[in-house]
Coordinates of C-alpha atoms and ligand atoms in Angstrom, one line a residue:
X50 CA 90.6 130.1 74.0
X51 CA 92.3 127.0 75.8
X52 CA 90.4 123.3 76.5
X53 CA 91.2 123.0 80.3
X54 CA 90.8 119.7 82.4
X55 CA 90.4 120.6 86.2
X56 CA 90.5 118.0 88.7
X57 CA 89.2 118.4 92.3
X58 CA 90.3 115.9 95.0
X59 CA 88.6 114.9 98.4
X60 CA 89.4 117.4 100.6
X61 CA 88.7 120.2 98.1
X62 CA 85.2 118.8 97.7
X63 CA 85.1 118.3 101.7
X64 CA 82.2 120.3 102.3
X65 CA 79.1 122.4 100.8
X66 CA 81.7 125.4 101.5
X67 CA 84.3 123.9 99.7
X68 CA 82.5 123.2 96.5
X69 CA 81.2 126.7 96.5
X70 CA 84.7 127.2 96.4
X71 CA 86.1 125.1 93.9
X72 CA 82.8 126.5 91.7
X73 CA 84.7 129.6 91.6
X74 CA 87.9 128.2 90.7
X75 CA 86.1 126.6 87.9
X76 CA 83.8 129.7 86.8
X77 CA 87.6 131.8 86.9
X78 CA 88.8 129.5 84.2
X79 CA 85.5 129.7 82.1
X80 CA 85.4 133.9 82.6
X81 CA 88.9 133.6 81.0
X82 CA 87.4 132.6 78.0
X83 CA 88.0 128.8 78.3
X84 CA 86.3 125.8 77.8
X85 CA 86.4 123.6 80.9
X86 CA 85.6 120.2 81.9
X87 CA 85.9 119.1 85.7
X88 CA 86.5 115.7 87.4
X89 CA 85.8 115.5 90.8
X90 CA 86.3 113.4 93.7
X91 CA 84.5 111.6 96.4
X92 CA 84.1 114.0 99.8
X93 CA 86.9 113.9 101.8
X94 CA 86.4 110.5 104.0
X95 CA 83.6 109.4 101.9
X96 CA 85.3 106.1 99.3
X97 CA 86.6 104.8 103.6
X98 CA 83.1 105.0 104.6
X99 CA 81.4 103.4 101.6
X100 CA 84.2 100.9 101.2
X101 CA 83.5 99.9 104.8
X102 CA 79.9 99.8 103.8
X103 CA 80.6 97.3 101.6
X104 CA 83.0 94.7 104.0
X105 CA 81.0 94.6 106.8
X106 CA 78.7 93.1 104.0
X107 CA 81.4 90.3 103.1
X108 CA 82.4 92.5 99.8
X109 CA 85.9 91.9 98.7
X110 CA 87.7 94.7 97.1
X111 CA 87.4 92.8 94.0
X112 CA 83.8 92.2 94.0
X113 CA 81.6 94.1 91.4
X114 CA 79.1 95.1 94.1
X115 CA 82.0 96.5 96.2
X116 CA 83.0 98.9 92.5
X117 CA 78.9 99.9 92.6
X118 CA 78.9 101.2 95.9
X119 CA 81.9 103.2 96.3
X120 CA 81.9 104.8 93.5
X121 CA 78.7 106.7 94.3
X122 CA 80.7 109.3 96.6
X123 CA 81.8 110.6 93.0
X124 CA 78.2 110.9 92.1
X125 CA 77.1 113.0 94.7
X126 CA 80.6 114.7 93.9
X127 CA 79.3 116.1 90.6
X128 CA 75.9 116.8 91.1
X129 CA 76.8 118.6 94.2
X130 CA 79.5 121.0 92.3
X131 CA 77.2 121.2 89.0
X132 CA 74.2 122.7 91.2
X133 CA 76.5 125.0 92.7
X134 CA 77.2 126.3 89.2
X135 CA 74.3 126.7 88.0
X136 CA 73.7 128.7 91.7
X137 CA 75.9 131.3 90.2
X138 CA 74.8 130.8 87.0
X139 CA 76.5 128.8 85.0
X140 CA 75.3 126.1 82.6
X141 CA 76.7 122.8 83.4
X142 CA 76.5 119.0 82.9
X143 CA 76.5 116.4 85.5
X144 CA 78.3 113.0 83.9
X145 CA 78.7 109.6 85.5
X146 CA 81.4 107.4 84.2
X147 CA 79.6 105.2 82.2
X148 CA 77.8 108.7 80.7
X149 CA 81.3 109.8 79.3
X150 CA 81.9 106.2 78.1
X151 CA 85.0 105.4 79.8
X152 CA 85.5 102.3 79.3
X153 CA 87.5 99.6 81.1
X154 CA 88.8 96.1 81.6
X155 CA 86.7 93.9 84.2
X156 CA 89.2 94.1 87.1
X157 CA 87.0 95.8 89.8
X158 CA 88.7 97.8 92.1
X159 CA 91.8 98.3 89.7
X160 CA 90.0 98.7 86.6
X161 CA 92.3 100.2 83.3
X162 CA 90.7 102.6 81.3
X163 CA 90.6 101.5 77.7
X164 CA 88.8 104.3 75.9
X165 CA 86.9 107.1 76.2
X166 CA 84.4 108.8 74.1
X167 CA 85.5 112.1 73.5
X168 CA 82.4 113.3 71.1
X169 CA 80.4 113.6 74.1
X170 CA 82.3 115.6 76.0
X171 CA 82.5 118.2 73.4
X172 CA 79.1 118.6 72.6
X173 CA 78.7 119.7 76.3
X174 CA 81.4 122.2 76.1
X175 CA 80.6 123.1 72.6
X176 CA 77.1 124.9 73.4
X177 CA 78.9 126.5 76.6
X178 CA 78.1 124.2 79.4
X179 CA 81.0 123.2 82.1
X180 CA 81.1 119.1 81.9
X181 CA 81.1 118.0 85.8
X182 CA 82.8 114.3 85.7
X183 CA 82.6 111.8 88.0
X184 CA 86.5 110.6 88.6
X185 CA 87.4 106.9 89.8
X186 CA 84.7 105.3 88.0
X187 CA 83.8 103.3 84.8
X188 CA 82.1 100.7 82.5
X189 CA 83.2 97.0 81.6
X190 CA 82.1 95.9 78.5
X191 CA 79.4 94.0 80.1
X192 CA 77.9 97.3 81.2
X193 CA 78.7 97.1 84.6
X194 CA 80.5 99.9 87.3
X195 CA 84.2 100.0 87.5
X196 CA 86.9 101.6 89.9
X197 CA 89.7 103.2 89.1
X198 CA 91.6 102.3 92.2
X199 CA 92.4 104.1 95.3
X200 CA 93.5 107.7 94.4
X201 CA 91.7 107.0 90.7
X202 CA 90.4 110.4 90.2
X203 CA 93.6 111.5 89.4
X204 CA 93.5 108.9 86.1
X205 CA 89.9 109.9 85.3
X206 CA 91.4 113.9 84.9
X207 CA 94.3 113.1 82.8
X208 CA 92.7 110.4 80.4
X209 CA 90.0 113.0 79.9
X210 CA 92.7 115.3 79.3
X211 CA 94.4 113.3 76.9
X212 CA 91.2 112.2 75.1
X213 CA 89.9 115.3 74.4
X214 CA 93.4 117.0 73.6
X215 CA 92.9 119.2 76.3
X216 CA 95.6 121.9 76.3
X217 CA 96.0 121.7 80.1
X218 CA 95.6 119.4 82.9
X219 CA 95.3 121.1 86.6
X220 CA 94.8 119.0 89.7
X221 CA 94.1 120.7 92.5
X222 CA 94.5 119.4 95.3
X223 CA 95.5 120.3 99.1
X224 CA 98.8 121.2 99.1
X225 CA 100.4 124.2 96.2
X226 CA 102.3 121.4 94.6
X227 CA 104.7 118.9 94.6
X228 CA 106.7 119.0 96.9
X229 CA 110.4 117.5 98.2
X230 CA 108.8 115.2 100.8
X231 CA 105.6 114.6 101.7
X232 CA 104.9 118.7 103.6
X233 CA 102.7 116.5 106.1
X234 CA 105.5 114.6 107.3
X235 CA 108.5 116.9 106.4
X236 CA 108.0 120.4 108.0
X237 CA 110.9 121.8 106.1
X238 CA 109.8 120.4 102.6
X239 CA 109.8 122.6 99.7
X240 CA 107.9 122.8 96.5
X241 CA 109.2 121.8 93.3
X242 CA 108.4 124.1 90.3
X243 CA 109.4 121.6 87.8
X244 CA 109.3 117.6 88.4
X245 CA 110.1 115.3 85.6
X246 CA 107.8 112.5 85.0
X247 CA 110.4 109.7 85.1
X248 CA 110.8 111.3 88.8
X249 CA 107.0 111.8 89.5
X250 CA 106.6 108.1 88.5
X251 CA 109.1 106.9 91.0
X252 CA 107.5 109.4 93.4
X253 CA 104.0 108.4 93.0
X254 CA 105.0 104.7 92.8
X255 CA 107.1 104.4 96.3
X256 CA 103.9 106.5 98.6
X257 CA 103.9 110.1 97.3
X258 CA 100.0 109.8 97.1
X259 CA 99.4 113.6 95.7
X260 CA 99.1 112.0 92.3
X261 CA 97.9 107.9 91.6
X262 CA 100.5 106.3 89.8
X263 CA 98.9 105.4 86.5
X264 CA 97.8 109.1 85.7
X265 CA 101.2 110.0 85.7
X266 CA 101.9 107.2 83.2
X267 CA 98.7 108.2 81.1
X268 CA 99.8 112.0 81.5
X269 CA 103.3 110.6 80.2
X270 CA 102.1 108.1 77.3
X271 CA 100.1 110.8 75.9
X272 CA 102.1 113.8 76.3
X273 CA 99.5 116.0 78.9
X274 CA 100.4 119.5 80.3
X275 CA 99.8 118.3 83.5
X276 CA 99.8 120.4 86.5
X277 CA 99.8 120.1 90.5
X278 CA 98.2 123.2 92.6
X279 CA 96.0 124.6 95.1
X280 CA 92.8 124.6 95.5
X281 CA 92.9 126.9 98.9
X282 CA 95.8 129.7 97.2
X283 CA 96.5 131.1 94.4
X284 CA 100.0 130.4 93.3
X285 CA 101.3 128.6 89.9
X286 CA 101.9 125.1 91.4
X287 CA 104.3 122.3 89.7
X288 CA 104.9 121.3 86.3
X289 CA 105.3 117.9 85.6
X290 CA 107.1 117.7 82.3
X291 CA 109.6 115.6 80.2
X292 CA 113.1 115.8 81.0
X293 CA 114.7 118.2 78.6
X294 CA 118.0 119.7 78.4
X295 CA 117.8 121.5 81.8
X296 CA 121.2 122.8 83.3
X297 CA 120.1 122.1 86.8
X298 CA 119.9 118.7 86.7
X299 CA 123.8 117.7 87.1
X300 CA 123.5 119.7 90.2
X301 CA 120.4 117.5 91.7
X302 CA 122.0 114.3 93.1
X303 CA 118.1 114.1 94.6
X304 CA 115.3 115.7 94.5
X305 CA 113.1 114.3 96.7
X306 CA 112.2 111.7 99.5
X307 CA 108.8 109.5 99.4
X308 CA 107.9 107.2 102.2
X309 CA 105.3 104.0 101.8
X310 CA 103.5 102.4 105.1
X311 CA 101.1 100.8 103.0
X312 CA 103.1 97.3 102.5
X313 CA 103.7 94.1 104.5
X314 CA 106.7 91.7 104.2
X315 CA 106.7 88.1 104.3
X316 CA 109.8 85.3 105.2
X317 CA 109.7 81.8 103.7
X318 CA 112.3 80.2 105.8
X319 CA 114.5 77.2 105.8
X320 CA 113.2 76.2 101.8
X321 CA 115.3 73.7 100.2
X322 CA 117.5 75.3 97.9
X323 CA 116.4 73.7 94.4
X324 CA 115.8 74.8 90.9
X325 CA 112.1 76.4 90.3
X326 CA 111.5 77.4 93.8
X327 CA 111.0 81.1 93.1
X328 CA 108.9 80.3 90.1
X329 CA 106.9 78.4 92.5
X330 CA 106.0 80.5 95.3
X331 CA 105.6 84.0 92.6
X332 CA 103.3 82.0 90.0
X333 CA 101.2 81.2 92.7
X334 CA 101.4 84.8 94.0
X335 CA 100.6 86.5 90.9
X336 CA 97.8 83.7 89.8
X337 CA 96.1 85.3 92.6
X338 CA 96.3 88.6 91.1
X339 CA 99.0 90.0 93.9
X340 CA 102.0 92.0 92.8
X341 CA 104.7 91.4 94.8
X342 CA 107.7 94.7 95.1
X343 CA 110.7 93.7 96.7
X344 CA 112.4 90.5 96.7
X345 CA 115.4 89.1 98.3
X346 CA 116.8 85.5 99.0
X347 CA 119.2 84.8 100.8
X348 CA 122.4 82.7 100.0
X349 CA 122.1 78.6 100.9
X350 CA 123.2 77.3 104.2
X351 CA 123.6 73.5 104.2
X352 CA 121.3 73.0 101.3
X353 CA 118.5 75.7 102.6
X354 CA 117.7 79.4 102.0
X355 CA 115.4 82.2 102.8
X356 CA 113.2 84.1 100.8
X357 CA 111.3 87.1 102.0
X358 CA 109.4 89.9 99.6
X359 CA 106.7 92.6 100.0
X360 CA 103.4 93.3 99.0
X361 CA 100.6 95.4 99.4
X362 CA 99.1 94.9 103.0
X363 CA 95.7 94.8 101.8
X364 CA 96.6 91.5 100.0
X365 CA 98.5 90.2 103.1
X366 CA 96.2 87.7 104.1
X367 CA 95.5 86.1 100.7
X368 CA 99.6 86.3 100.1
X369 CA 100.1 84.4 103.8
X370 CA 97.0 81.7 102.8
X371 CA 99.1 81.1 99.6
X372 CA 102.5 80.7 101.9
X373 CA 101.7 78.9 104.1
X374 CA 100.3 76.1 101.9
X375 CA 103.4 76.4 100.0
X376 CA 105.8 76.4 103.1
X377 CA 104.5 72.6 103.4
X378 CA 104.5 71.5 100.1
X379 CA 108.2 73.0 99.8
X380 CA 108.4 71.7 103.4
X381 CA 110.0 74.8 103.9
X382 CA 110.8 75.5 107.9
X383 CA 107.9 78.4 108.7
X384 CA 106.6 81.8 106.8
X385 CA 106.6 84.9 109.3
X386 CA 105.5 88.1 108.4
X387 CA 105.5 91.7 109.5
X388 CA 103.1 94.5 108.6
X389 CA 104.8 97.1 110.5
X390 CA 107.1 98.1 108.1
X391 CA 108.1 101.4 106.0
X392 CA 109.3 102.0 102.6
X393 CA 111.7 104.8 102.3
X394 CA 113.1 106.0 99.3
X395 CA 115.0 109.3 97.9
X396 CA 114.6 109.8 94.1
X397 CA 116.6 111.9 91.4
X398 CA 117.2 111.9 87.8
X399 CA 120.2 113.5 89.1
X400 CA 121.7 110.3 90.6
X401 CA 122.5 108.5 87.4
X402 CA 125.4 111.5 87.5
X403 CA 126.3 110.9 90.9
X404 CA 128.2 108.6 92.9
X405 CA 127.7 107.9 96.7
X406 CA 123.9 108.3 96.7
X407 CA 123.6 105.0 98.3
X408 CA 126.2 105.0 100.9
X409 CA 125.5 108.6 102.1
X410 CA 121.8 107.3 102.7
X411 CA 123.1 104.2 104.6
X412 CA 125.4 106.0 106.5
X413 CA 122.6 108.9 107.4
X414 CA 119.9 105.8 108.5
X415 CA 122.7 104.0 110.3
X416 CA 123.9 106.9 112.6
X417 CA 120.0 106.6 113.8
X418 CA 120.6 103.2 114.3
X419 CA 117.7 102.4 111.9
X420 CA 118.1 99.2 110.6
X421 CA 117.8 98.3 107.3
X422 CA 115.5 95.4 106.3
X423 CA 115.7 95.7 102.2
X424 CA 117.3 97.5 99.7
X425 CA 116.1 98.1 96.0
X426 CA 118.0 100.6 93.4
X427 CA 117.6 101.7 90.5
X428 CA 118.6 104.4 88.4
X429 CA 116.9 107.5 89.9
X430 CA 115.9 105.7 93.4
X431 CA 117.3 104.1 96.4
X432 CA 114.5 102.3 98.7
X433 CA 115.0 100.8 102.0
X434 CA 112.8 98.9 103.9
X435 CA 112.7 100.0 107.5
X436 CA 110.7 99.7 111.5
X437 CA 107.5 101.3 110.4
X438 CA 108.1 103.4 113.6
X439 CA 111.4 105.1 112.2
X440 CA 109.5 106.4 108.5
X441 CA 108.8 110.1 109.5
X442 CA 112.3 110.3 111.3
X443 CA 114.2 108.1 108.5
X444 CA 112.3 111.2 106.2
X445 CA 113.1 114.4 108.1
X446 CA 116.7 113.1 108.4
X447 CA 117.6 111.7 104.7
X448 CA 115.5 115.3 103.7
X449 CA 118.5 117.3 105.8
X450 CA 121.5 115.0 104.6
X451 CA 120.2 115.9 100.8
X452 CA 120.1 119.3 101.9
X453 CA 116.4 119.5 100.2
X454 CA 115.2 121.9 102.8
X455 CA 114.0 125.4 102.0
Ligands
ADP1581 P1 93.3 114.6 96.9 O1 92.2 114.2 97.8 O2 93.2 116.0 96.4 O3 93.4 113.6 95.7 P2 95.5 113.3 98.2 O4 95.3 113.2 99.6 O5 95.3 112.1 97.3 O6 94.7 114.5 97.7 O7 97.0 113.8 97.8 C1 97.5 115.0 98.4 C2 98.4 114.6 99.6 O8 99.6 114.0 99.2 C3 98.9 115.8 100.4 O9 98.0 116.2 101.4 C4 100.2 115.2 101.0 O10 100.0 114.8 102.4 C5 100.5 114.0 100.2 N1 101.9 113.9 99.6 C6 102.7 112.9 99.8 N2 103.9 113.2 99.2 C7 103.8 114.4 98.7 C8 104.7 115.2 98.0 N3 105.9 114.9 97.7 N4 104.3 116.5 97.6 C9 103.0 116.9 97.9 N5 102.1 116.1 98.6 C10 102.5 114.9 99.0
LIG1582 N1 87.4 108.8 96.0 C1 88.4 107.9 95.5 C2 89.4 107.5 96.6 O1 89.2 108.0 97.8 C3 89.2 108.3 94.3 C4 89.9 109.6 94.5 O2 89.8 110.3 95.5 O3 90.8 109.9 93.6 O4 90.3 106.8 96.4
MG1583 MG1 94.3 111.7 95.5

């Protein structure tokens, strides 16, 4: 008999239909002997709708009233799938965040997870009842609601996973895997059996959204069997495991390409070129709790540079209100910025063994004549900052040049 953590995402609980479904998916595992506990998602649409909700009221994604209300959808989440267990009868348990005791820091709307009470959990399982979970939410220390962050279900599943030693993690989701582009985007993609997690982070960081980017780190941290699959087909998904001493990595140069709309870049132009001006402009930035991805500044011309960088375009405005002051006191010539822009990256442990990664992707982007904005690197990624309206091409096309097709 196996402890198994199951995750269901939005889609998967998109409908009364659906969660009959996924109550079979869940009652399989439990007829195979198992004891399961299940973390569920908001219905598909549901967190947009709520979050709305909550702006039209003035609610900031930082507010705790904004954490209150959109974290309900994962309420209705688990008492919908519970009740359709017991429909087939099953015993089960219905658990809000704050029921499990997860609890977290105070930063609502990115809340960390800082424990969770794993007693409770197995007294459900122990006297045979299926523990339904609430994902994406939690409890600050002052006893009030938490989120996770966008995508946070994921992180409820795996912490779970890890706190009650759970000897495998499944999140099912709507597509069979992981895949070597984004299958939505990339016709031709292909699913990986086997991702490592120093590539899943890189994935999951630079807009591969089929797992949030700290339960891959949790999943990592604690050592979780942690699995990608379906919730519509039967098939045996992706791994996500530690690099080991697999033969086929030398041969990888990449193994996959992950594109990111969601981030906006901004220009300080014309700044005198003095000490401290960097630690200016980004203590401010991160004071106001923004983290900031790229950054590049150009070299001095007669005595004045350029410095432009990106963030998250949900913290454009409060970056540009903290600019634009700045550009005066710097008396720096003007700050423009541009929210239609892409992030596109192509990831592989296999590059650290490879030369030419770079210029092959250049080469590829500038035969589309797709200009390049920014460039990061790193050891297993390239990223290039692009005309939002190129990403799905700039995808499809770096995909082929990789030969990552099927
Ligand atoms: P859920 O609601 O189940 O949490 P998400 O929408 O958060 O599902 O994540 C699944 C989606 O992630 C897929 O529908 C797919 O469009 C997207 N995705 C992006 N990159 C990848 C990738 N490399 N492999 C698989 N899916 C990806
Ligand atoms: N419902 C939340 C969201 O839409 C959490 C999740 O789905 O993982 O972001
Ligand atoms: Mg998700």
């Amino acid at each position: 008999m196996a402890l198994i953590v199951q995750k269901f995402g939005g889609t998967s609980m998109g409908s009364i239909e659906r969660i009959r479904q996924v109550a079979k998916r869940v009652i399989k595992e439990k007829l195979a002997g198992n004891d399961v506990a299940v973390v569920v998602s908001a219905m598909s649409g549901e967190t947009n709708r709520l979050l709305d909700l909550a702006v039209k009221m003035g609610g900031r994604q930082d507010d705790m009233e904004t954490d209150l209300i959109i974290s309900s959808g994962e309420q209705i989440s688990s008492g919908l799938l519970s009740l359709a267990l017991k429909n087939e009868g099953f015993d089960a348990v219905p658990l809000l965040g704050h029921q499990v005791r997860i609890a977290t820091d105070e930063s609502y709307g990115k809340a960390r997870i800082s424990s969770i009470d794993s007693d409770n959990i197995y007294k459900i399982l122990k006297t045979g009842n299926i523990a339904v979970i609430a994902g994406f939410q939690g409890i600050d220390s002052n006893g009030f609601i938490t989120t996770l962050g966008r995508g946070g279900s994921d992180t409820t599943a795996v912490a779970v996973a890890a706190a009650v030693k759970a000897d495998r993690c499944d999140i099912y989701t709507d597509v069979d895997g992981v895949y070597t582009a984004d299958p939505n985007i990339v016709p031709d993609a292909r699913r990986l059996d086997v991702v490592y997690f120093d590539e899943m982070i890189e994935m999951s960081s630079l807009g591969a959204k089929v797992l949030q980017i700290r339960s891959v780190e949790f999943a990592m941290k604690y050592g979780v069997n942690l699995f990608v699959k379906s919730t519509f087909t039967e098939g045996k998904g992706t791994q996500i495991k530690f690099l080991g001493d697999d033969k086929d990595m030398e041969e990888l140069q990449v193994s996959s390409v992950a594109c990111d709309k969601d981030e906006a870049k901004i220009s300080i132009r014309g700044i005198p070129d003095k000490p401290g001006i960097a630690a200016k402009i980004f203590s401010r930035i991160s004071d106001a709790n923004i983290v900031v991805d790229m950054i590049i500044q150009n070299i001095s011309v007669e005595g004045h540079t350029d410095l432009t960088f990106t963030v998250s375009k949900k913290d454009l405005k409060k970056a540009l209100e903290i600019t634009d002051g700045l550009a005066e006191e710097l008396e720096a010539k003007e700050v423009i910025s541009d929210d239609k822009i892409a992030k596109i990256s192509v990831i592989g442990v296999g590059m650290r063994n490879h030369y030419g990664t770079a210029s092959t992707m250049f080469d590829v982007l500038a035969k589309e004549n797709i200009n390049i904005m920014m460039i990061s690197t790193s050891e297993i990624k390239i990223s290039c900052v692009i005309d939002a309206k190129y990403a799905e091409l700039a995808a499809r096309i770096l995909h082929d040049a990789f030969n990552l097709g099927k």
